[in-house]
Short mmCIF file of N, CA and C in Angstrom, two decimals:
data_model
loop_
_atom_site.label_atom_id
_atom_site.label_comp_id
_atom_site.label_asym_id
_atom_site.label_seq_id
_atom_site.Cartn_x
_atom_site.Cartn_y
_atom_site.Cartn_z
N MET A 20 95.92 -108.01 -57.84
CA MET A 20 94.89 -107.16 -57.31
C MET A 20 93.69 -108.02 -56.94
N PRO A 21 93.09 -107.77 -55.80
CA PRO A 21 91.94 -108.57 -55.38
C PRO A 21 90.78 -108.45 -56.35
N ASN A 22 90.01 -109.51 -56.45
CA ASN A 22 88.83 -109.50 -57.30
C ASN A 22 87.59 -109.54 -56.40
N TRP A 23 87.27 -108.41 -55.83
CA TRP A 23 86.14 -108.34 -54.92
C TRP A 23 84.82 -108.56 -55.63
N CYS A 24 84.78 -108.36 -56.91
CA CYS A 24 83.53 -108.53 -57.65
C CYS A 24 83.07 -109.98 -57.67
N SER A 25 83.96 -110.92 -57.43
CA SER A 25 83.58 -112.32 -57.47
C SER A 25 82.94 -112.78 -56.16
N ASN A 26 83.01 -111.98 -55.12
CA ASN A 26 82.41 -112.33 -53.84
C ASN A 26 80.94 -111.94 -53.86
N ARG A 27 80.12 -112.77 -53.22
CA ARG A 27 78.71 -112.43 -53.20
C ARG A 27 78.07 -112.96 -51.92
N LEU A 28 76.99 -112.33 -51.55
CA LEU A 28 76.21 -112.76 -50.41
C LEU A 28 74.75 -112.60 -50.81
N ASP A 29 74.03 -113.70 -50.83
CA ASP A 29 72.63 -113.69 -51.24
C ASP A 29 71.82 -114.26 -50.10
N ILE A 30 71.07 -113.41 -49.42
CA ILE A 30 70.24 -113.84 -48.29
C ILE A 30 68.78 -113.63 -48.67
N THR A 31 68.02 -114.71 -48.61
CA THR A 31 66.59 -114.63 -48.89
C THR A 31 65.85 -115.08 -47.64
N LEU A 32 65.01 -114.23 -47.14
CA LEU A 32 64.23 -114.53 -45.95
C LEU A 32 62.77 -114.56 -46.37
N HIS A 33 62.17 -115.74 -46.37
CA HIS A 33 60.79 -115.89 -46.82
C HIS A 33 59.78 -115.65 -45.71
N ASN A 34 60.26 -115.72 -44.48
CA ASN A 34 59.35 -115.61 -43.35
C ASN A 34 60.06 -114.85 -42.24
N ALA A 35 59.41 -113.86 -41.68
CA ALA A 35 60.02 -113.07 -40.60
C ALA A 35 60.37 -113.93 -39.39
N ALA A 36 59.69 -115.05 -39.22
CA ALA A 36 59.98 -115.94 -38.10
C ALA A 36 61.36 -116.59 -38.23
N ASP A 37 61.94 -116.54 -39.43
CA ASP A 37 63.27 -117.11 -39.64
C ASP A 37 64.39 -116.16 -39.20
N MET A 38 64.05 -114.94 -38.83
CA MET A 38 65.07 -113.95 -38.48
C MET A 38 65.98 -114.39 -37.33
N PRO A 39 65.49 -114.99 -36.24
CA PRO A 39 66.40 -115.42 -35.18
C PRO A 39 67.44 -116.44 -35.66
N ALA A 40 67.02 -117.35 -36.51
CA ALA A 40 67.97 -118.34 -37.05
C ALA A 40 69.01 -117.65 -37.92
N LEU A 41 68.59 -116.67 -38.70
CA LEU A 41 69.53 -115.93 -39.54
C LEU A 41 70.52 -115.16 -38.68
N LYS A 42 70.04 -114.49 -37.65
CA LYS A 42 70.93 -113.75 -36.75
C LYS A 42 71.93 -114.69 -36.07
N HIS A 43 71.47 -115.87 -35.67
CA HIS A 43 72.39 -116.84 -35.06
C HIS A 43 73.46 -117.26 -36.06
N TRP A 44 73.07 -117.48 -37.31
CA TRP A 44 74.04 -117.87 -38.34
C TRP A 44 75.06 -116.77 -38.56
N ILE A 45 74.62 -115.51 -38.53
CA ILE A 45 75.53 -114.40 -38.78
C ILE A 45 76.42 -114.12 -37.57
N TYR A 46 75.83 -114.08 -36.38
CA TYR A 46 76.58 -113.63 -35.21
C TYR A 46 77.09 -114.75 -34.31
N ALA A 47 76.46 -115.89 -34.28
CA ALA A 47 76.84 -117.04 -33.47
C ALA A 47 76.79 -116.70 -31.98
N ASP A 48 76.86 -117.74 -31.16
CA ASP A 48 76.80 -117.55 -29.71
C ASP A 48 78.11 -117.04 -29.14
N ASP A 49 79.22 -117.45 -29.72
CA ASP A 49 80.53 -117.07 -29.17
C ASP A 49 81.08 -115.80 -29.80
N GLY A 50 80.30 -115.13 -30.62
CA GLY A 50 80.74 -113.89 -31.24
C GLY A 50 81.47 -114.08 -32.56
N ILE A 51 81.86 -115.29 -32.88
CA ILE A 51 82.53 -115.57 -34.15
C ILE A 51 81.55 -116.37 -35.00
N PRO A 52 81.08 -115.82 -36.09
CA PRO A 52 80.10 -116.53 -36.91
C PRO A 52 80.65 -117.86 -37.42
N ALA A 53 79.77 -118.84 -37.52
CA ALA A 53 80.18 -120.16 -38.00
C ALA A 53 80.78 -120.08 -39.39
N TRP A 54 80.22 -119.23 -40.25
CA TRP A 54 80.74 -119.12 -41.61
C TRP A 54 82.15 -118.55 -41.61
N GLN A 55 82.43 -117.61 -40.71
CA GLN A 55 83.76 -117.02 -40.65
C GLN A 55 84.78 -118.05 -40.17
N THR A 56 84.39 -118.84 -39.18
CA THR A 56 85.25 -119.91 -38.70
C THR A 56 85.50 -120.93 -39.81
N ALA A 57 84.44 -121.29 -40.54
CA ALA A 57 84.58 -122.27 -41.63
C ALA A 57 85.52 -121.75 -42.72
N ILE A 58 85.44 -120.47 -43.03
CA ILE A 58 86.33 -119.90 -44.05
C ILE A 58 87.77 -119.93 -43.57
N ALA A 59 88.02 -119.52 -42.32
CA ALA A 59 89.38 -119.51 -41.78
C ALA A 59 89.95 -120.93 -41.74
N GLN A 60 89.14 -121.88 -41.30
CA GLN A 60 89.60 -123.26 -41.23
C GLN A 60 89.83 -123.83 -42.63
N SER A 61 88.97 -123.49 -43.56
CA SER A 61 89.14 -123.97 -44.94
C SER A 61 90.38 -123.38 -45.58
N LEU A 62 90.66 -122.13 -45.30
CA LEU A 62 91.88 -121.52 -45.82
C LEU A 62 93.11 -122.25 -45.31
N HIS A 63 93.09 -122.59 -44.04
CA HIS A 63 94.22 -123.31 -43.45
C HIS A 63 94.35 -124.70 -44.07
N LEU A 64 93.24 -125.40 -44.26
CA LEU A 64 93.27 -126.71 -44.91
C LEU A 64 93.78 -126.59 -46.34
N LEU A 65 93.32 -125.56 -47.05
CA LEU A 65 93.74 -125.36 -48.44
C LEU A 65 95.25 -125.17 -48.53
N LEU A 66 95.80 -124.30 -47.70
CA LEU A 66 97.24 -124.05 -47.76
C LEU A 66 98.05 -125.26 -47.30
N ALA A 67 97.55 -125.98 -46.30
CA ALA A 67 98.25 -127.19 -45.86
C ALA A 67 98.24 -128.24 -46.97
N GLY A 68 97.14 -128.32 -47.71
CA GLY A 68 97.09 -129.24 -48.84
C GLY A 68 98.04 -128.83 -49.94
N CYS A 69 98.07 -127.54 -50.26
CA CYS A 69 98.98 -127.06 -51.31
C CYS A 69 100.44 -127.27 -50.94
N ALA A 70 100.74 -127.19 -49.66
CA ALA A 70 102.12 -127.40 -49.20
C ALA A 70 102.47 -128.89 -49.14
N GLY A 71 101.47 -129.76 -49.24
CA GLY A 71 101.73 -131.19 -49.13
C GLY A 71 101.76 -131.67 -47.69
N ILE A 72 101.38 -130.82 -46.75
CA ILE A 72 101.30 -131.23 -45.34
C ILE A 72 100.15 -132.21 -45.19
N LEU A 73 99.06 -131.94 -45.89
CA LEU A 73 97.92 -132.85 -45.96
C LEU A 73 97.79 -133.32 -47.40
N LYS A 74 97.44 -134.60 -47.56
CA LYS A 74 97.25 -135.16 -48.91
C LYS A 74 96.00 -136.03 -48.91
N PRO A 75 95.31 -136.07 -50.04
CA PRO A 75 94.13 -136.94 -50.11
C PRO A 75 94.56 -138.41 -50.03
N VAL A 76 93.67 -139.23 -49.50
CA VAL A 76 93.99 -140.65 -49.36
C VAL A 76 93.65 -141.45 -50.61
N ARG A 77 92.99 -140.81 -51.56
CA ARG A 77 92.72 -141.44 -52.86
C ARG A 77 92.90 -140.37 -53.93
N PRO A 78 93.14 -140.78 -55.16
CA PRO A 78 93.37 -139.78 -56.21
C PRO A 78 92.19 -138.83 -56.38
N LEU A 79 92.47 -137.56 -56.31
CA LEU A 79 91.49 -136.51 -56.52
C LEU A 79 92.13 -135.44 -57.37
N SER A 80 91.32 -134.69 -58.07
CA SER A 80 91.87 -133.54 -58.79
C SER A 80 90.97 -132.35 -58.53
N PHE A 81 91.60 -131.21 -58.46
CA PHE A 81 90.89 -129.94 -58.29
C PHE A 81 91.47 -128.99 -59.32
N PRO A 82 90.92 -129.01 -60.56
CA PRO A 82 91.52 -128.24 -61.66
C PRO A 82 91.81 -126.77 -61.38
N PRO A 83 90.98 -126.05 -60.61
CA PRO A 83 91.33 -124.64 -60.37
C PRO A 83 92.64 -124.46 -59.60
N LEU A 84 93.05 -125.47 -58.84
CA LEU A 84 94.26 -125.38 -58.03
C LEU A 84 94.85 -126.79 -57.90
N PRO A 85 95.55 -127.29 -58.93
CA PRO A 85 96.04 -128.67 -58.91
C PRO A 85 96.93 -129.00 -57.72
N GLU A 86 97.67 -128.01 -57.22
CA GLU A 86 98.55 -128.28 -56.10
C GLU A 86 97.79 -128.61 -54.82
N LEU A 87 96.51 -128.29 -54.76
CA LEU A 87 95.71 -128.62 -53.58
C LEU A 87 95.69 -130.12 -53.34
N THR A 88 95.64 -130.88 -54.41
CA THR A 88 95.59 -132.34 -54.28
C THR A 88 96.94 -132.97 -54.63
N SER A 89 98.01 -132.21 -54.44
CA SER A 89 99.38 -132.69 -54.68
C SER A 89 99.53 -133.29 -56.06
N TYR A 90 98.84 -132.68 -57.03
CA TYR A 90 98.93 -133.12 -58.43
C TYR A 90 98.61 -134.60 -58.58
N GLY A 91 97.65 -135.10 -57.81
CA GLY A 91 97.22 -136.49 -57.92
C GLY A 91 97.94 -137.45 -57.00
N GLU A 92 98.96 -136.98 -56.31
CA GLU A 92 99.70 -137.83 -55.37
C GLU A 92 98.84 -138.06 -54.13
N THR A 93 98.84 -139.27 -53.63
CA THR A 93 98.06 -139.56 -52.43
C THR A 93 98.97 -139.69 -51.22
N GLY A 94 98.36 -139.54 -50.05
CA GLY A 94 99.09 -139.68 -48.80
C GLY A 94 98.63 -140.93 -48.08
N PRO A 95 99.28 -141.23 -46.97
CA PRO A 95 98.88 -142.41 -46.20
C PRO A 95 97.49 -142.23 -45.60
N VAL A 96 96.79 -143.34 -45.42
CA VAL A 96 95.48 -143.28 -44.78
C VAL A 96 95.71 -142.96 -43.31
N SER A 97 95.20 -141.82 -42.89
CA SER A 97 95.31 -141.36 -41.51
C SER A 97 94.09 -140.50 -41.23
N PRO A 98 93.76 -140.27 -39.97
CA PRO A 98 92.59 -139.44 -39.69
C PRO A 98 92.68 -138.05 -40.32
N GLU A 99 93.85 -137.42 -40.25
CA GLU A 99 93.96 -136.07 -40.80
C GLU A 99 93.88 -136.06 -42.32
N ASN A 100 94.50 -137.03 -43.00
CA ASN A 100 94.40 -137.08 -44.46
C ASN A 100 93.01 -137.49 -44.93
N THR A 101 92.35 -138.34 -44.15
CA THR A 101 90.97 -138.71 -44.47
C THR A 101 90.05 -137.50 -44.34
N ALA A 102 90.22 -136.73 -43.27
CA ALA A 102 89.43 -135.51 -43.09
C ALA A 102 89.69 -134.54 -44.24
N PHE A 103 90.95 -134.39 -44.63
CA PHE A 103 91.31 -133.50 -45.73
C PHE A 103 90.65 -133.98 -47.03
N THR A 104 90.65 -135.28 -47.26
CA THR A 104 90.02 -135.84 -48.46
C THR A 104 88.54 -135.48 -48.50
N HIS A 105 87.85 -135.65 -47.38
CA HIS A 105 86.42 -135.29 -47.32
C HIS A 105 86.22 -133.80 -47.58
N TRP A 106 87.11 -132.97 -47.02
CA TRP A 106 87.00 -131.53 -47.22
C TRP A 106 87.18 -131.17 -48.70
N VAL A 107 88.17 -131.78 -49.37
CA VAL A 107 88.39 -131.50 -50.80
C VAL A 107 87.18 -131.96 -51.62
N GLU A 108 86.66 -133.13 -51.31
CA GLU A 108 85.48 -133.62 -52.03
C GLU A 108 84.30 -132.65 -51.87
N MET A 109 84.15 -132.10 -50.68
CA MET A 109 83.10 -131.11 -50.46
C MET A 109 83.40 -129.83 -51.24
N LEU A 110 84.66 -129.39 -51.23
CA LEU A 110 85.05 -128.18 -51.94
C LEU A 110 84.76 -128.29 -53.44
N ILE A 111 84.97 -129.46 -53.99
CA ILE A 111 84.72 -129.70 -55.42
C ILE A 111 83.25 -129.43 -55.76
N THR A 112 82.35 -129.69 -54.83
CA THR A 112 80.92 -129.48 -55.08
C THR A 112 80.50 -128.02 -54.90
N ALA A 113 81.40 -127.15 -54.44
CA ALA A 113 81.11 -125.72 -54.21
C ALA A 113 79.84 -125.52 -53.39
N PRO A 114 79.83 -126.03 -52.16
CA PRO A 114 78.61 -125.95 -51.36
C PRO A 114 78.36 -124.55 -50.82
N ASP A 115 77.12 -124.30 -50.46
CA ASP A 115 76.79 -123.08 -49.73
C ASP A 115 77.25 -123.28 -48.28
N LEU A 116 77.62 -122.20 -47.63
CA LEU A 116 78.05 -122.29 -46.23
C LEU A 116 76.83 -122.29 -45.31
N THR A 117 76.10 -123.37 -45.35
CA THR A 117 74.96 -123.55 -44.47
C THR A 117 75.49 -123.91 -43.08
N PRO A 118 74.65 -123.82 -42.06
CA PRO A 118 75.12 -124.23 -40.73
C PRO A 118 75.67 -125.65 -40.70
N SER A 119 75.02 -126.58 -41.39
CA SER A 119 75.51 -127.97 -41.38
C SER A 119 76.84 -128.09 -42.12
N CYS A 120 77.02 -127.34 -43.20
CA CYS A 120 78.29 -127.35 -43.93
C CYS A 120 79.40 -126.79 -43.05
N CYS A 121 79.12 -125.68 -42.37
CA CYS A 121 80.12 -125.08 -41.47
C CYS A 121 80.50 -126.05 -40.36
N GLN A 122 79.51 -126.74 -39.82
CA GLN A 122 79.77 -127.72 -38.76
C GLN A 122 80.64 -128.86 -39.27
N GLN A 123 80.38 -129.32 -40.48
CA GLN A 123 81.17 -130.41 -41.06
C GLN A 123 82.62 -129.97 -41.25
N ILE A 124 82.83 -128.77 -41.78
CA ILE A 124 84.19 -128.25 -41.94
C ILE A 124 84.89 -128.20 -40.58
N HIS A 125 84.18 -127.72 -39.57
CA HIS A 125 84.75 -127.62 -38.23
C HIS A 125 85.14 -129.01 -37.71
N GLN A 126 84.31 -130.01 -37.93
CA GLN A 126 84.62 -131.37 -37.47
C GLN A 126 85.86 -131.91 -38.17
N TRP A 127 85.96 -131.71 -39.48
CA TRP A 127 87.15 -132.19 -40.19
C TRP A 127 88.39 -131.46 -39.72
N TYR A 128 88.25 -130.16 -39.50
CA TYR A 128 89.39 -129.37 -39.02
C TYR A 128 89.82 -129.85 -37.63
N GLN A 129 88.85 -130.11 -36.76
CA GLN A 129 89.16 -130.60 -35.42
C GLN A 129 89.83 -131.97 -35.48
N MET A 130 89.47 -132.78 -36.47
CA MET A 130 90.13 -134.08 -36.63
C MET A 130 91.60 -133.87 -36.93
N TRP A 131 91.91 -132.89 -37.78
CA TRP A 131 93.31 -132.58 -38.08
C TRP A 131 94.01 -132.09 -36.82
N LEU A 132 93.35 -131.20 -36.06
CA LEU A 132 93.94 -130.70 -34.81
C LEU A 132 94.24 -131.82 -33.84
N SER A 133 93.30 -132.75 -33.72
CA SER A 133 93.47 -133.83 -32.74
C SER A 133 94.61 -134.77 -33.09
N GLU A 134 95.03 -134.75 -34.34
CA GLU A 134 96.15 -135.59 -34.77
C GLU A 134 97.47 -134.81 -34.78
N GLY A 135 97.50 -133.67 -34.10
CA GLY A 135 98.74 -132.91 -33.99
C GLY A 135 98.97 -131.94 -35.13
N GLY A 136 97.94 -131.67 -35.89
CA GLY A 136 98.09 -130.76 -37.02
C GLY A 136 98.15 -129.31 -36.61
N VAL A 137 98.03 -128.47 -37.55
CA VAL A 137 97.93 -127.03 -37.46
C VAL A 137 99.26 -126.31 -37.56
N TYR A 138 99.99 -126.09 -36.50
CA TYR A 138 101.10 -125.14 -36.57
C TYR A 138 102.34 -125.74 -37.22
N HIS A 139 102.79 -125.09 -38.26
CA HIS A 139 104.06 -125.39 -38.92
C HIS A 139 104.72 -124.05 -39.18
N SER A 140 105.84 -123.79 -38.53
CA SER A 140 106.51 -122.51 -38.75
C SER A 140 107.04 -122.47 -40.18
N TRP A 141 107.20 -121.28 -40.72
CA TRP A 141 107.73 -121.10 -42.07
C TRP A 141 109.10 -121.76 -42.17
N ASP A 142 109.91 -121.61 -41.15
CA ASP A 142 111.26 -122.17 -41.17
C ASP A 142 111.27 -123.70 -41.18
N SER A 143 110.19 -124.32 -40.69
CA SER A 143 110.14 -125.78 -40.67
C SER A 143 109.70 -126.37 -42.01
N LEU A 144 109.23 -125.53 -42.93
CA LEU A 144 108.79 -126.02 -44.23
C LEU A 144 109.98 -126.28 -45.14
N THR A 145 109.82 -127.24 -46.03
CA THR A 145 110.88 -127.55 -46.99
C THR A 145 110.91 -126.47 -48.08
N ALA A 146 111.98 -126.45 -48.85
CA ALA A 146 112.09 -125.49 -49.95
C ALA A 146 110.95 -125.70 -50.95
N THR A 147 110.57 -126.95 -51.20
CA THR A 147 109.47 -127.24 -52.13
C THR A 147 108.15 -126.69 -51.58
N GLN A 148 107.91 -126.89 -50.30
CA GLN A 148 106.68 -126.38 -49.69
C GLN A 148 106.64 -124.86 -49.76
N LYS A 149 107.75 -124.22 -49.47
CA LYS A 149 107.81 -122.75 -49.55
C LYS A 149 107.58 -122.28 -50.98
N ALA A 150 108.15 -123.00 -51.95
CA ALA A 150 107.97 -122.61 -53.36
C ALA A 150 106.51 -122.74 -53.79
N ARG A 151 105.81 -123.73 -53.26
CA ARG A 151 104.39 -123.90 -53.59
C ARG A 151 103.53 -122.83 -52.92
N LEU A 152 103.87 -122.48 -51.68
CA LEU A 152 103.05 -121.55 -50.93
C LEU A 152 103.31 -120.09 -51.26
N SER A 153 104.53 -119.74 -51.60
CA SER A 153 104.88 -118.33 -51.82
C SER A 153 103.97 -117.62 -52.82
N PRO A 154 103.74 -118.19 -54.03
CA PRO A 154 102.86 -117.48 -54.96
C PRO A 154 101.42 -117.38 -54.47
N LEU A 155 100.96 -118.40 -53.76
CA LEU A 155 99.59 -118.37 -53.24
C LEU A 155 99.44 -117.29 -52.17
N LEU A 156 100.42 -117.23 -51.28
CA LEU A 156 100.38 -116.23 -50.22
C LEU A 156 100.54 -114.82 -50.77
N SER A 157 101.40 -114.67 -51.77
CA SER A 157 101.58 -113.35 -52.39
C SER A 157 100.30 -112.89 -53.07
N ALA A 158 99.63 -113.81 -53.75
CA ALA A 158 98.42 -113.46 -54.49
C ALA A 158 97.20 -113.27 -53.57
N GLY A 159 97.13 -114.05 -52.51
CA GLY A 159 95.92 -114.03 -51.68
C GLY A 159 96.00 -113.24 -50.40
N SER A 160 97.17 -112.72 -50.07
CA SER A 160 97.33 -112.09 -48.75
C SER A 160 96.40 -110.90 -48.52
N PHE A 161 96.10 -110.15 -49.56
CA PHE A 161 95.22 -109.00 -49.35
C PHE A 161 93.80 -109.46 -49.00
N ASP A 162 93.30 -110.44 -49.72
CA ASP A 162 91.96 -110.94 -49.42
C ASP A 162 91.91 -111.63 -48.07
N TRP A 163 92.96 -112.35 -47.72
CA TRP A 163 92.96 -113.13 -46.49
C TRP A 163 93.34 -112.32 -45.26
N LEU A 164 94.29 -111.40 -45.41
CA LEU A 164 94.84 -110.69 -44.26
C LEU A 164 94.73 -109.17 -44.36
N ASN A 165 94.16 -108.69 -45.44
CA ASN A 165 93.99 -107.26 -45.67
C ASN A 165 95.32 -106.52 -45.81
N ARG A 166 96.30 -107.19 -46.40
CA ARG A 166 97.58 -106.54 -46.69
C ARG A 166 98.28 -107.28 -47.82
N PHE A 167 99.05 -106.53 -48.60
CA PHE A 167 99.84 -107.13 -49.68
C PHE A 167 101.18 -107.59 -49.13
N THR A 168 101.64 -108.74 -49.57
CA THR A 168 102.97 -109.20 -49.15
C THR A 168 103.99 -109.00 -50.24
N GLY A 169 103.54 -108.95 -51.49
CA GLY A 169 104.50 -108.93 -52.59
C GLY A 169 105.26 -110.25 -52.60
N GLU A 170 106.46 -110.24 -53.12
CA GLU A 170 107.24 -111.47 -53.20
C GLU A 170 108.35 -111.51 -52.17
N ASP A 171 108.39 -110.53 -51.27
CA ASP A 171 109.40 -110.48 -50.22
C ASP A 171 109.22 -111.69 -49.29
N GLU A 172 110.26 -112.52 -49.17
CA GLU A 172 110.11 -113.77 -48.42
C GLU A 172 109.76 -113.53 -46.95
N SER A 173 110.28 -112.49 -46.33
CA SER A 173 109.95 -112.27 -44.92
C SER A 173 108.47 -111.90 -44.77
N ARG A 174 107.92 -111.16 -45.73
CA ARG A 174 106.50 -110.83 -45.66
C ARG A 174 105.63 -112.05 -45.95
N VAL A 175 106.08 -112.89 -46.88
CA VAL A 175 105.35 -114.13 -47.17
C VAL A 175 105.36 -115.03 -45.94
N ALA A 176 106.52 -115.12 -45.29
CA ALA A 176 106.64 -115.93 -44.07
C ALA A 176 105.71 -115.41 -42.98
N THR A 177 105.65 -114.10 -42.84
CA THR A 177 104.76 -113.50 -41.85
C THR A 177 103.30 -113.79 -42.18
N ALA A 178 102.95 -113.74 -43.46
CA ALA A 178 101.58 -114.06 -43.87
C ALA A 178 101.24 -115.50 -43.52
N TRP A 179 102.17 -116.43 -43.77
CA TRP A 179 101.95 -117.84 -43.43
C TRP A 179 101.71 -117.99 -41.93
N GLU A 180 102.53 -117.33 -41.12
CA GLU A 180 102.38 -117.42 -39.67
C GLU A 180 101.03 -116.83 -39.24
N ASP A 181 100.66 -115.69 -39.81
CA ASP A 181 99.42 -115.02 -39.41
C ASP A 181 98.18 -115.81 -39.81
N ILE A 182 98.23 -116.47 -40.95
CA ILE A 182 97.07 -117.26 -41.39
C ILE A 182 96.79 -118.39 -40.42
N GLN A 183 97.83 -118.91 -39.81
CA GLN A 183 97.64 -120.00 -38.85
C GLN A 183 96.93 -119.54 -37.58
N TYR A 184 96.85 -118.23 -37.39
CA TYR A 184 96.21 -117.70 -36.19
C TYR A 184 94.94 -116.91 -36.48
N LEU A 185 94.38 -117.08 -37.68
CA LEU A 185 93.10 -116.44 -37.97
C LEU A 185 92.07 -116.90 -36.96
N ARG A 186 91.10 -116.06 -36.71
CA ARG A 186 90.06 -116.44 -35.74
C ARG A 186 89.43 -117.77 -36.13
N GLY A 187 89.27 -118.60 -35.12
CA GLY A 187 88.58 -119.86 -35.34
C GLY A 187 89.48 -121.00 -35.73
N THR A 188 90.79 -120.77 -35.87
CA THR A 188 91.65 -121.87 -36.30
C THR A 188 92.41 -122.50 -35.15
N GLY A 189 92.30 -121.98 -33.98
CA GLY A 189 93.08 -122.53 -32.87
C GLY A 189 92.25 -123.15 -31.81
#
Protein backbone atom coordinates (compact mmCIF):
# COMPACT_ATOMS: atom_id res chain seq x y z
CA MET A 1 0.00 0.00 0.00
CA PRO A 2 1.36 3.43 -0.86
CA ASN A 3 2.69 5.59 1.95
CA TRP A 4 1.44 8.98 0.90
CA CYS A 5 2.09 10.38 4.36
CA SER A 6 5.83 10.35 3.70
CA ASN A 7 5.50 12.79 0.79
CA ARG A 8 5.76 16.46 1.56
CA LEU A 9 5.93 19.82 -0.12
CA ASP A 10 7.15 22.81 1.85
CA ILE A 11 7.13 26.13 0.01
CA THR A 12 8.19 29.28 1.81
CA LEU A 13 7.91 32.56 0.00
CA HIS A 14 9.57 35.41 1.91
CA ASN A 15 8.99 38.05 -0.72
CA ALA A 16 6.12 38.50 -3.18
CA ALA A 17 8.69 39.43 -5.82
CA ASP A 18 9.82 35.79 -5.78
CA MET A 19 6.45 34.61 -7.11
CA PRO A 20 7.45 34.59 -10.83
CA ALA A 21 10.46 32.39 -10.06
CA LEU A 22 8.26 30.04 -8.04
CA LYS A 23 5.70 29.83 -10.86
CA HIS A 24 8.49 29.07 -13.34
CA TRP A 25 9.78 26.29 -11.07
CA ILE A 26 6.29 24.80 -10.78
CA TYR A 27 5.07 25.17 -14.36
CA ALA A 28 8.24 25.54 -16.48
CA ASP A 29 8.33 26.98 -19.98
CA ASP A 30 7.56 23.73 -21.81
CA GLY A 31 4.63 22.80 -19.58
CA ILE A 32 6.51 20.03 -17.78
CA PRO A 33 7.92 21.23 -14.47
CA ALA A 34 11.63 20.69 -13.95
CA TRP A 35 10.98 18.83 -10.70
CA GLN A 36 8.59 16.42 -12.44
CA THR A 37 11.16 15.73 -15.16
CA ALA A 38 13.86 15.22 -12.50
CA ILE A 39 11.68 12.73 -10.63
CA ALA A 40 10.85 10.75 -13.80
CA GLN A 41 14.50 10.70 -14.86
CA SER A 42 15.64 9.73 -11.37
CA LEU A 43 13.15 6.89 -11.26
CA HIS A 44 14.51 5.59 -14.54
CA LEU A 45 18.11 5.87 -13.28
CA LEU A 46 17.13 4.13 -10.03
CA LEU A 47 15.54 1.16 -11.79
CA ALA A 48 18.39 0.89 -14.31
CA GLY A 49 20.82 0.82 -11.39
CA CYS A 50 18.82 -1.83 -9.54
CA ALA A 51 18.73 -3.95 -12.69
CA GLY A 52 22.50 -3.61 -13.10
CA ILE A 53 22.14 -1.80 -16.43
CA LEU A 54 24.03 1.08 -14.81
CA LYS A 55 26.70 0.56 -12.14
CA PRO A 56 28.78 2.97 -10.11
CA VAL A 57 32.39 3.33 -11.21
CA ARG A 58 33.63 3.18 -7.62
CA PRO A 59 32.33 1.34 -4.57
CA LEU A 60 29.23 3.02 -3.17
CA SER A 61 26.52 1.86 -0.85
CA PHE A 62 22.95 3.00 -0.49
CA PRO A 63 21.61 1.18 2.60
CA PRO A 64 17.90 1.89 1.93
CA LEU A 65 18.19 0.04 -1.40
CA PRO A 66 21.45 -1.98 -1.67
CA GLU A 67 20.59 -3.25 -5.14
CA LEU A 68 20.82 0.33 -6.44
CA THR A 69 24.60 0.12 -6.23
CA SER A 70 24.75 -3.54 -7.31
CA TYR A 71 25.63 -4.55 -3.75
CA GLY A 72 29.01 -2.82 -4.01
CA GLU A 73 29.92 -4.18 -7.44
CA THR A 74 31.40 -1.58 -9.76
CA GLY A 75 31.06 -1.17 -13.49
CA PRO A 76 33.49 -0.04 -16.15
CA VAL A 77 34.39 3.63 -16.31
CA SER A 78 32.14 5.04 -19.02
CA PRO A 79 30.19 8.28 -19.43
CA GLU A 80 26.89 6.64 -18.50
CA ASN A 81 28.28 4.84 -15.42
CA THR A 82 30.10 7.99 -14.34
CA ALA A 83 26.86 9.99 -14.64
CA PHE A 84 25.06 7.28 -12.65
CA THR A 85 27.76 7.42 -9.96
CA HIS A 86 27.30 11.19 -9.60
CA TRP A 87 23.52 10.74 -9.43
CA VAL A 88 23.81 8.11 -6.65
CA GLU A 89 26.23 10.32 -4.71
CA MET A 90 23.71 13.14 -4.96
CA LEU A 91 20.85 10.82 -3.94
CA ILE A 92 22.76 9.80 -0.82
CA THR A 93 22.74 13.45 0.31
CA ALA A 94 18.91 13.66 -0.08
CA PRO A 95 18.97 17.04 -1.81
CA ASP A 96 16.05 19.39 -2.27
CA LEU A 97 14.80 19.55 -5.85
CA THR A 98 16.04 23.05 -6.49
CA PRO A 99 16.28 24.30 -10.07
CA SER A 100 20.04 23.63 -10.09
CA CYS A 101 19.55 20.11 -8.70
CA CYS A 102 16.90 19.37 -11.35
CA GLN A 103 19.24 20.68 -14.06
CA GLN A 104 22.08 18.47 -12.80
CA ILE A 105 19.85 15.38 -12.84
CA HIS A 106 18.79 16.26 -16.37
CA GLN A 107 22.43 16.61 -17.50
CA TRP A 108 23.38 13.24 -16.03
CA TYR A 109 20.33 11.64 -17.59
CA GLN A 110 21.16 13.19 -20.97
CA MET A 111 24.68 11.79 -20.66
CA TRP A 112 23.16 8.32 -20.32
CA LEU A 113 20.89 8.99 -23.31
CA SER A 114 23.80 10.16 -25.44
CA GLU A 115 25.60 6.88 -24.79
CA GLY A 116 22.70 4.82 -26.13
CA GLY A 117 20.95 4.31 -22.83
CA VAL A 118 17.31 4.35 -21.89
CA TYR A 119 15.14 1.78 -23.65
CA HIS A 120 15.47 -1.86 -22.62
CA SER A 121 12.45 -4.03 -23.32
CA TRP A 122 11.35 -6.38 -20.54
CA ASP A 123 12.09 -9.33 -22.81
CA SER A 124 15.69 -8.15 -23.32
CA LEU A 125 16.40 -8.24 -19.57
CA THR A 126 18.09 -11.24 -18.00
CA ALA A 127 16.32 -13.44 -15.46
CA THR A 128 18.45 -11.86 -12.71
CA GLN A 129 17.50 -8.35 -13.81
CA LYS A 130 13.81 -9.29 -13.90
CA ALA A 131 14.09 -10.87 -10.44
CA ARG A 132 15.61 -7.65 -9.06
CA LEU A 133 13.06 -5.38 -10.72
CA SER A 134 9.86 -7.35 -10.17
CA PRO A 135 9.49 -6.66 -6.42
CA LEU A 136 10.37 -2.99 -6.90
CA LEU A 137 7.87 -2.56 -9.71
CA SER A 138 5.19 -4.45 -7.79
CA ALA A 139 5.72 -2.30 -4.70
CA GLY A 140 6.12 1.06 -6.43
CA SER A 141 3.79 0.88 -9.40
CA PHE A 142 0.91 2.66 -7.68
CA ASP A 143 3.05 5.62 -6.64
CA TRP A 144 4.83 5.76 -9.99
CA LEU A 145 2.04 4.90 -12.43
CA ASN A 146 -1.15 5.21 -10.39
CA ARG A 147 -1.96 1.51 -10.68
CA PHE A 148 -1.18 -1.72 -8.85
CA THR A 149 0.62 -4.45 -10.76
CA GLY A 150 0.65 -7.16 -8.13
CA GLU A 151 3.06 -9.97 -8.90
CA ASP A 152 1.62 -10.83 -12.32
CA GLU A 153 4.63 -10.86 -14.66
CA SER A 154 2.76 -9.38 -17.62
CA ARG A 155 1.63 -6.43 -15.48
CA VAL A 156 5.14 -5.98 -14.08
CA ALA A 157 6.51 -6.04 -17.64
CA THR A 158 3.96 -3.43 -18.68
CA ALA A 159 4.94 -1.25 -15.71
CA TRP A 160 8.61 -1.49 -16.74
CA GLU A 161 7.75 -0.46 -20.30
CA ASP A 162 5.52 2.41 -19.14
CA ILE A 163 8.11 3.81 -16.72
CA GLN A 164 10.51 4.20 -19.62
CA TYR A 165 8.02 6.56 -21.25
CA LEU A 166 7.15 8.79 -18.30
CA ARG A 167 7.09 12.44 -19.22
CA GLY A 168 10.52 13.91 -19.48
CA THR A 169 12.44 10.68 -19.98
CA GLY A 170 12.62 10.63 -23.75
